[in-house]
mmCIF file of C-alpha atoms in Angstrom:
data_model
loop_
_atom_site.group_PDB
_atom_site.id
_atom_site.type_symbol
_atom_site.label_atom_id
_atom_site.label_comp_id
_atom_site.label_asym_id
_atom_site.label_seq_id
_atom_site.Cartn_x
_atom_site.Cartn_y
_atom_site.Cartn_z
ATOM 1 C CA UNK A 694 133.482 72.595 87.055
ATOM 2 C CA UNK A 695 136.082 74.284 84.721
ATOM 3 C CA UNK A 696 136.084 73.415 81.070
ATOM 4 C CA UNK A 697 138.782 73.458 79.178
ATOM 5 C CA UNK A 698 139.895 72.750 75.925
ATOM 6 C CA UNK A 699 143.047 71.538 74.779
ATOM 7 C CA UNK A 700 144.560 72.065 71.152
ATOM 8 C CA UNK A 701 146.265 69.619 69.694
ATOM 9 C CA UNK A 702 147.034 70.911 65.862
ATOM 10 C CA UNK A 703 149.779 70.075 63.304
ATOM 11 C CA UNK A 704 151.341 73.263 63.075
ATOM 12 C CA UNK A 705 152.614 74.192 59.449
ATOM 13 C CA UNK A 706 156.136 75.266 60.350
ATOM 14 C CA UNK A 707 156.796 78.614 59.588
ATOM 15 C CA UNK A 708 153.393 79.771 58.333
ATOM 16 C CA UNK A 709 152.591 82.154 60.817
ATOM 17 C CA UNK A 710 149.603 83.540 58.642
ATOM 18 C CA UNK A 711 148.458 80.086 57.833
ATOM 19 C CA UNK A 712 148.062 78.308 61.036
ATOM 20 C CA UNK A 713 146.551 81.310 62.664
ATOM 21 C CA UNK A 714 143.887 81.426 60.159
ATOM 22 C CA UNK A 715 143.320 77.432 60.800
ATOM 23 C CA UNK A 716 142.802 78.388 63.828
ATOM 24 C CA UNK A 717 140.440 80.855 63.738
ATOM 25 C CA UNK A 718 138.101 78.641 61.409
ATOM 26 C CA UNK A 719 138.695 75.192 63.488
ATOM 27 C CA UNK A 720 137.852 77.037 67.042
ATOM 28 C CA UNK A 721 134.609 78.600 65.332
ATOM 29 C CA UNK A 722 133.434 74.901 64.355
ATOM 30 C CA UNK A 723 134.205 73.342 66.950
ATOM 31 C CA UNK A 724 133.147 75.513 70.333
ATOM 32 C CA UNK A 725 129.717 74.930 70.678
ATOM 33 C CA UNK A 726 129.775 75.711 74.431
ATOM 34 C CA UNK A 727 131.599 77.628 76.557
ATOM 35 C CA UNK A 728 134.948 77.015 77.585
ATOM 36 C CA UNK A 729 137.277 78.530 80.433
ATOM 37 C CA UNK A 730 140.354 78.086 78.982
ATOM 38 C CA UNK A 731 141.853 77.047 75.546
ATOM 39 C CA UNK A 732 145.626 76.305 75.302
ATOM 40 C CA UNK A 733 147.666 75.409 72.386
ATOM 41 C CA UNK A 734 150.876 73.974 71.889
ATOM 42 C CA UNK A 735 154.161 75.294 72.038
ATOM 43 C CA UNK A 736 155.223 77.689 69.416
ATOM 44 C CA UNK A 737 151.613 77.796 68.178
ATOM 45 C CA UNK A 738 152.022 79.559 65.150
ATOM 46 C CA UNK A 739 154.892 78.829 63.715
ATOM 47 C CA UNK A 740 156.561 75.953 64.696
ATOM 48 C CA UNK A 741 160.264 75.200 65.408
ATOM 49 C CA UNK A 742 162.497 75.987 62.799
ATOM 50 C CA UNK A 743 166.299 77.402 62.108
ATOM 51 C CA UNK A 744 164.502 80.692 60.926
ATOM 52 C CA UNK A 745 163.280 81.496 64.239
ATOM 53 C CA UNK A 746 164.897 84.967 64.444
ATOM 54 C CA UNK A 747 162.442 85.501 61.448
ATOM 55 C CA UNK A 748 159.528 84.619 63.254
ATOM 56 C CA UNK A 749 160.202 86.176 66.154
ATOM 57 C CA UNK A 750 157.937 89.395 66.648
ATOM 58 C CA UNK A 751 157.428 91.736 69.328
ATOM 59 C CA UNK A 752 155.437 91.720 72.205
ATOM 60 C CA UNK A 753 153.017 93.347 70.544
ATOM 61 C CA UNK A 754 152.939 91.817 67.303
ATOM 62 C CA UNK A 755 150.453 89.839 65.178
ATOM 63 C CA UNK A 756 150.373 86.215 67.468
ATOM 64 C CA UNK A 757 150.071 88.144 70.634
ATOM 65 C CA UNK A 758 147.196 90.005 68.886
ATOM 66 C CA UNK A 759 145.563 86.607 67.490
ATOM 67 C CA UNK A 760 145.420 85.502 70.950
ATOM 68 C CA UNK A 761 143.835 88.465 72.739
ATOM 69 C CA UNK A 762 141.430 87.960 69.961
ATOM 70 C CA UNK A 763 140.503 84.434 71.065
ATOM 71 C CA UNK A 764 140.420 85.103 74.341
ATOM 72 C CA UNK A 765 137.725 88.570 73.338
ATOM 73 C CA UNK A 766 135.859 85.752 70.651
ATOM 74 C CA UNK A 767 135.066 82.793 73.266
ATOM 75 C CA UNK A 768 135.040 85.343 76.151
ATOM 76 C CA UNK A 769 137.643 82.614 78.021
ATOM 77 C CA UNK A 770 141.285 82.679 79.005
ATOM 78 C CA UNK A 771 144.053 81.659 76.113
ATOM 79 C CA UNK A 772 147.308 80.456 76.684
ATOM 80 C CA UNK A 773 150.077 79.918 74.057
ATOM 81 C CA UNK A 774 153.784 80.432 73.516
ATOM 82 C CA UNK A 775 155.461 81.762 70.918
ATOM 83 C CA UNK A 776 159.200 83.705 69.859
ATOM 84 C CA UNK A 777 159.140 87.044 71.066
ATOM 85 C CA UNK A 778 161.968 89.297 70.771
ATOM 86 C CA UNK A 779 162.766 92.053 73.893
ATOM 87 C CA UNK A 780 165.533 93.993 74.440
ATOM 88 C CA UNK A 781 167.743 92.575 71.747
ATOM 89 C CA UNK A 782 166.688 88.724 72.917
ATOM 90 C CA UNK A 783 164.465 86.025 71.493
ATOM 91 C CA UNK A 784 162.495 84.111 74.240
ATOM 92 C CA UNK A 785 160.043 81.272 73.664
ATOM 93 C CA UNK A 786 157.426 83.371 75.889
ATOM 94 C CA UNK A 787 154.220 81.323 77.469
ATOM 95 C CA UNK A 788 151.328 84.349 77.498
ATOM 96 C CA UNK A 789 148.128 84.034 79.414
ATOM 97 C CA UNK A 790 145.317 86.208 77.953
ATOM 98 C CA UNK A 791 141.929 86.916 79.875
ATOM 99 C CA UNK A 792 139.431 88.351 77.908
ATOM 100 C CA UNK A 793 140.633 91.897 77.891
ATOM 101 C CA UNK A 794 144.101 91.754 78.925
ATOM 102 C CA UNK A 795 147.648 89.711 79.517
ATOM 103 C CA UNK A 796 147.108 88.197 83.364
ATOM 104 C CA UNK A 797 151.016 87.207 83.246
ATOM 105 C CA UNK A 798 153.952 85.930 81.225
ATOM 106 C CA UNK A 799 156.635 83.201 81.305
ATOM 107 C CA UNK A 800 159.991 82.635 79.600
ATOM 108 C CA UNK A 801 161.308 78.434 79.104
ATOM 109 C CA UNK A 802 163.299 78.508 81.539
ATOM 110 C CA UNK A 803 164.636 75.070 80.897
ATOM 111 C CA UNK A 804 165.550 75.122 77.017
ATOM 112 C CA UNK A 805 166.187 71.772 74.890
ATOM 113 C CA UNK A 806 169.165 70.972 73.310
ATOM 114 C CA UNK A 807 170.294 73.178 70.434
ATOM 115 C CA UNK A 808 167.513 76.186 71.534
ATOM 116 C CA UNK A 809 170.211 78.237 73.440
ATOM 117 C CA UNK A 810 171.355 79.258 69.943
ATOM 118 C CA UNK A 811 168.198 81.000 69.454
ATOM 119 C CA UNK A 812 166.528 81.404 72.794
ATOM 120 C CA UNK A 813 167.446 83.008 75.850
ATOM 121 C CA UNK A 814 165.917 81.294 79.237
ATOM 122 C CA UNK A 815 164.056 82.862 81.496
ATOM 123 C CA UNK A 816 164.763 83.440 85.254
ATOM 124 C CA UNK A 817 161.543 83.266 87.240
ATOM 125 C CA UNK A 818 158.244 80.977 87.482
ATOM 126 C CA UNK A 819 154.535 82.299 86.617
ATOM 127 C CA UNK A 820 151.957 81.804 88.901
ATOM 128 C CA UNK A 821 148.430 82.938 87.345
ATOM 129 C CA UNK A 822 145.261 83.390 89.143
ATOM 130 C CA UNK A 823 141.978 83.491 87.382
ATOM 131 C CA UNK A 824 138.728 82.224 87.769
ATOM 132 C CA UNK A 825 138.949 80.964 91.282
ATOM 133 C CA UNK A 826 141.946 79.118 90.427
ATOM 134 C CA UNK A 827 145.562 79.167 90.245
ATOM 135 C CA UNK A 828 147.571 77.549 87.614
ATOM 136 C CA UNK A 829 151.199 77.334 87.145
ATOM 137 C CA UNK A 830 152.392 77.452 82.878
ATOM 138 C CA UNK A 831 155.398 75.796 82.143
ATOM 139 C CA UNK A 832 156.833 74.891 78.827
ATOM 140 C CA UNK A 833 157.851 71.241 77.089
ATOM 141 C CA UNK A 834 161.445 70.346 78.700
ATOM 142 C CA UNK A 835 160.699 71.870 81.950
ATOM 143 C CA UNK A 836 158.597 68.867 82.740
ATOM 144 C CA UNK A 837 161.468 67.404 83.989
ATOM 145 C CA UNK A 838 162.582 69.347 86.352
ATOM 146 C CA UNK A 839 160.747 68.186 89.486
ATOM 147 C CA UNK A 840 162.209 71.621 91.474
ATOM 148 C CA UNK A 841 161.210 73.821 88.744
ATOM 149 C CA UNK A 842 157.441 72.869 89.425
ATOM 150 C CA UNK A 843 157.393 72.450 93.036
ATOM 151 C CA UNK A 844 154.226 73.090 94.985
ATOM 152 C CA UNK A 845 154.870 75.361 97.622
ATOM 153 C CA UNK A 846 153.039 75.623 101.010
ATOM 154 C CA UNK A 847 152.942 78.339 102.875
ATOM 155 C CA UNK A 848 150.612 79.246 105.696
ATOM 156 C CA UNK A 849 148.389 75.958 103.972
ATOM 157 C CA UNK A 850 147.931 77.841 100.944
ATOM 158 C CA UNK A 851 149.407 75.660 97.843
ATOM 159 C CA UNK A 852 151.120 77.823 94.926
ATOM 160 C CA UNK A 853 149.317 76.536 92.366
ATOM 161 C CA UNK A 854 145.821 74.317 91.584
ATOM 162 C CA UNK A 855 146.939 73.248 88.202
ATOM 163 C CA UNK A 856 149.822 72.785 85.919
ATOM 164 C CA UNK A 857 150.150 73.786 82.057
ATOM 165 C CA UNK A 858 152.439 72.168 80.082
ATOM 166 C CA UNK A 859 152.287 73.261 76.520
ATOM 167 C CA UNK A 860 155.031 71.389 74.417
ATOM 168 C CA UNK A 861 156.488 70.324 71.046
ATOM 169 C CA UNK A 862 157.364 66.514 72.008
ATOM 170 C CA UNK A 863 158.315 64.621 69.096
ATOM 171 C CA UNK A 864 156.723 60.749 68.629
ATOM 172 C CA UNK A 865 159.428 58.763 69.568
ATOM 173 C CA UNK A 866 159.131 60.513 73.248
ATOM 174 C CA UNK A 867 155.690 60.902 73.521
ATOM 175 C CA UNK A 868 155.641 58.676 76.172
ATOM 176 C CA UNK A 869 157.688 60.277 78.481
ATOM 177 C CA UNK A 870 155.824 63.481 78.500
ATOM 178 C CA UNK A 871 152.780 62.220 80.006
ATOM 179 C CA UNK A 872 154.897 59.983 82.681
ATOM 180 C CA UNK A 873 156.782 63.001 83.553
ATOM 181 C CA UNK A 874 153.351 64.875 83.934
ATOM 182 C CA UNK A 875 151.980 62.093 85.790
ATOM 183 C CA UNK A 876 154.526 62.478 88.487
ATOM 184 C CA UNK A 877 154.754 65.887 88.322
ATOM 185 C CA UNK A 878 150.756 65.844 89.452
ATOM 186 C CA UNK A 879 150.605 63.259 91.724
ATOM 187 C CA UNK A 880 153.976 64.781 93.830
ATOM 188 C CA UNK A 881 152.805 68.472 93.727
ATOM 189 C CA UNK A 882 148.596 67.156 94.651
ATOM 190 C CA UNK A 883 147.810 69.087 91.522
ATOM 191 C CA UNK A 884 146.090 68.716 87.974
ATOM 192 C CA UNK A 885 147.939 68.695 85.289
ATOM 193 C CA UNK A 886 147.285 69.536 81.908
ATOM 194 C CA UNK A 887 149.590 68.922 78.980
ATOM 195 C CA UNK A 888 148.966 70.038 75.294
ATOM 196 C CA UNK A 889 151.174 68.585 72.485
ATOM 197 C CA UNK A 890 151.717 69.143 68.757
ATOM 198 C CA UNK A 891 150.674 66.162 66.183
ATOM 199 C CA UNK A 892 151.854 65.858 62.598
ATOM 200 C CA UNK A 893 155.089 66.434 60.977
ATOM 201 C CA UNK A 894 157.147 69.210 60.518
ATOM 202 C CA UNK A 895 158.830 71.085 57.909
ATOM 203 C CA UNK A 896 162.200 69.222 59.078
ATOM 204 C CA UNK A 897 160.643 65.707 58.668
ATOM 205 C CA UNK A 898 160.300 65.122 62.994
ATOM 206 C CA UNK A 899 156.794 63.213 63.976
ATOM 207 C CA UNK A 900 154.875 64.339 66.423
ATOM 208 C CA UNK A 901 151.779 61.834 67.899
ATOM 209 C CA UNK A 902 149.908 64.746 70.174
ATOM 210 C CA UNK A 903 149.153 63.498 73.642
ATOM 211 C CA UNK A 904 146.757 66.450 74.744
ATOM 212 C CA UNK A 905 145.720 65.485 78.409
ATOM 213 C CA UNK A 906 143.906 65.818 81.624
ATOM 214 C CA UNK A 907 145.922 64.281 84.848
ATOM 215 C CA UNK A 908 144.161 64.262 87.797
ATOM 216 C CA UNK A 909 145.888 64.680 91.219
ATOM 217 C CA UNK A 910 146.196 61.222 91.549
ATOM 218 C CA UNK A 911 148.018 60.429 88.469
ATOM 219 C CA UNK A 912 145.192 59.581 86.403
ATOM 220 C CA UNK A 913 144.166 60.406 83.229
ATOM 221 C CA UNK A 914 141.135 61.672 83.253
ATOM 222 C CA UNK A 915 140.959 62.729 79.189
ATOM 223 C CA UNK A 916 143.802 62.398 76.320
ATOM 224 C CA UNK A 917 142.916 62.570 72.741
ATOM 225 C CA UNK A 918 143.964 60.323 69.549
ATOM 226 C CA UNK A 919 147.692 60.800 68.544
ATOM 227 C CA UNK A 920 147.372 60.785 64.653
ATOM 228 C CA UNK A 921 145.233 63.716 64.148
ATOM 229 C CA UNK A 922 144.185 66.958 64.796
ATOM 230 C CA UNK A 923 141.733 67.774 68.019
ATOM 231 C CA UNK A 924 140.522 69.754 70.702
ATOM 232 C CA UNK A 925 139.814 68.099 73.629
ATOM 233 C CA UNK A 926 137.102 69.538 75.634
ATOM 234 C CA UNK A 927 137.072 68.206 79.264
ATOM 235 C CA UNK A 928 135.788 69.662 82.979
ATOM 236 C CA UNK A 929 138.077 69.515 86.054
ATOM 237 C CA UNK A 930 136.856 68.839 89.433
ATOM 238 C CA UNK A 931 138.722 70.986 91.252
ATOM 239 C CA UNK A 932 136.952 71.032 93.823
ATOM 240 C CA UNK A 933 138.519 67.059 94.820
ATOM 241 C CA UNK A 934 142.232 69.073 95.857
ATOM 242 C CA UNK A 935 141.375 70.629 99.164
ATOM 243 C CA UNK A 936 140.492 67.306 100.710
ATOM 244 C CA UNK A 937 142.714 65.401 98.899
ATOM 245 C CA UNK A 938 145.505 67.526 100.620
ATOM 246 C CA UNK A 939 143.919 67.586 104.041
ATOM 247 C CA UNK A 940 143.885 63.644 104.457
ATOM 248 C CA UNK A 941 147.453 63.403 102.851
ATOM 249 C CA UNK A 942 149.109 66.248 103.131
ATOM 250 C CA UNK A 943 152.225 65.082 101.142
ATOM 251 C CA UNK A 944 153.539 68.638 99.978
ATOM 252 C CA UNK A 945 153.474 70.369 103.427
ATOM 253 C CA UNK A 946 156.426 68.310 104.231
ATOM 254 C CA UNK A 947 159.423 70.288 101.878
#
């Protein structure tokens, strides 16, 4: 079984020191067990905001650090995004951290209305492969695009096990995020996992979480409470894809 556990915090927008040092104390309380992977929402520690140029850092800087020390604390993988700036351009970079190092990278590729003035997409998908398992990260509004997270087949080997959505959906379409997921699992024969923000923000937008765990089948397996903070700890059955996909083998047909 993997374990994973699934962040859903109200992120103090723009407090970069702040929330990371919430973190720290709320993922000491609260992992009792081991865990495989922890993910956290979408611009984990520091929220959207007009200043992102100012919290943009470098690949190197202090929330890329936090998160390789997770990763090195619960001896598990750690996936957030945040702004980095490279080469003269902001991103709003997904990075997957192992224990010791960065296992792979991926820039929003699809970016929401108003976030090309800050953010530059990127180009290329991520697949990562740890633990037995493959997973594919993808960020908020590239949920839906149905092409963007396409499960591949080639030679009977599927691109990906599992999907990571880590997002920023505000309340009043909270809904559609975990429809959008839903499909997105069931058409690809994948999990799904999708990790959302609660709260409010600094700009006065709602946010009612909607951490989950979507089976291959569309089901939700495991979904927290929307008006608070939580981690939801839940184990995967992977082990239910490879004959789900031999007696309906749905994706070998694109």
């Amino acid at each position: 079984m993997f374990r994973v556990g699934l962040v859903q915090a109200d992120i103090r927008t723009g407090d970069k020191s702040g929330n990371m040092a919430h973190y720290a104390e709320w993922l000491e309380r609260e992992i009792q067990e081991p865990v495989h992977l922890l993910v956290f929402p979408e611009m984990f520690h520091c929220g959207f905001s007009p200043a992102v140029a100012d919290d943009a850092e470098p690949e190197n800087g202090d929330g890329v650090f936090f998160l390789y020390m997770t990763a090195h604390r619960f001896e598990c993988d750690v996936v957030a995004t945040l702004p980095v700036r490279h080469n003269g351009k902001i991103h709003n970079r997904l990075v997957w951290f192992s224990r010791d190092r960065i296992l792979g990278s991926y820039d929003k590729r699809h970016l929401f209305i108003g976030e090309e003035e800050f953010f530059t997409p990127g180009t290329s998908r991520t697949i990562v492969s740890t633990l037995g398992y493959r997973f594919l990260p993808l960020i908020c509004f590239d949920v839906r695009f149905p092409e963007w997270s396409r499960n591949h087949v080639t030679e009977g080997r599927f691109d990906y096990d599992c999907l990571v959505y880590t997002a920023n959906f505000p309340s009043p379409r909270e809904n559609e995020l975990l429809t959008l997921a839903r499909a997105r699992a069931v058409e690809n024969q994948a999990y799904a996992m999708v990790v959302n923000r609660t709260g409010t923000d600094g700009y006065g937008r709602k946010y009612a979480g909607g951490c989950a765990v979507i089976s291959p089948h569309g089901e939700i397996e495991a979904q927290t409470t929307p008006t608070h903070e939580e981690i939801l700890f839940h184990s995967c059955n992977f082990d239910t894809l490879k004959p789900l996909r031999e007696l309906f083998p749905i994706a070998t047909f694109w």
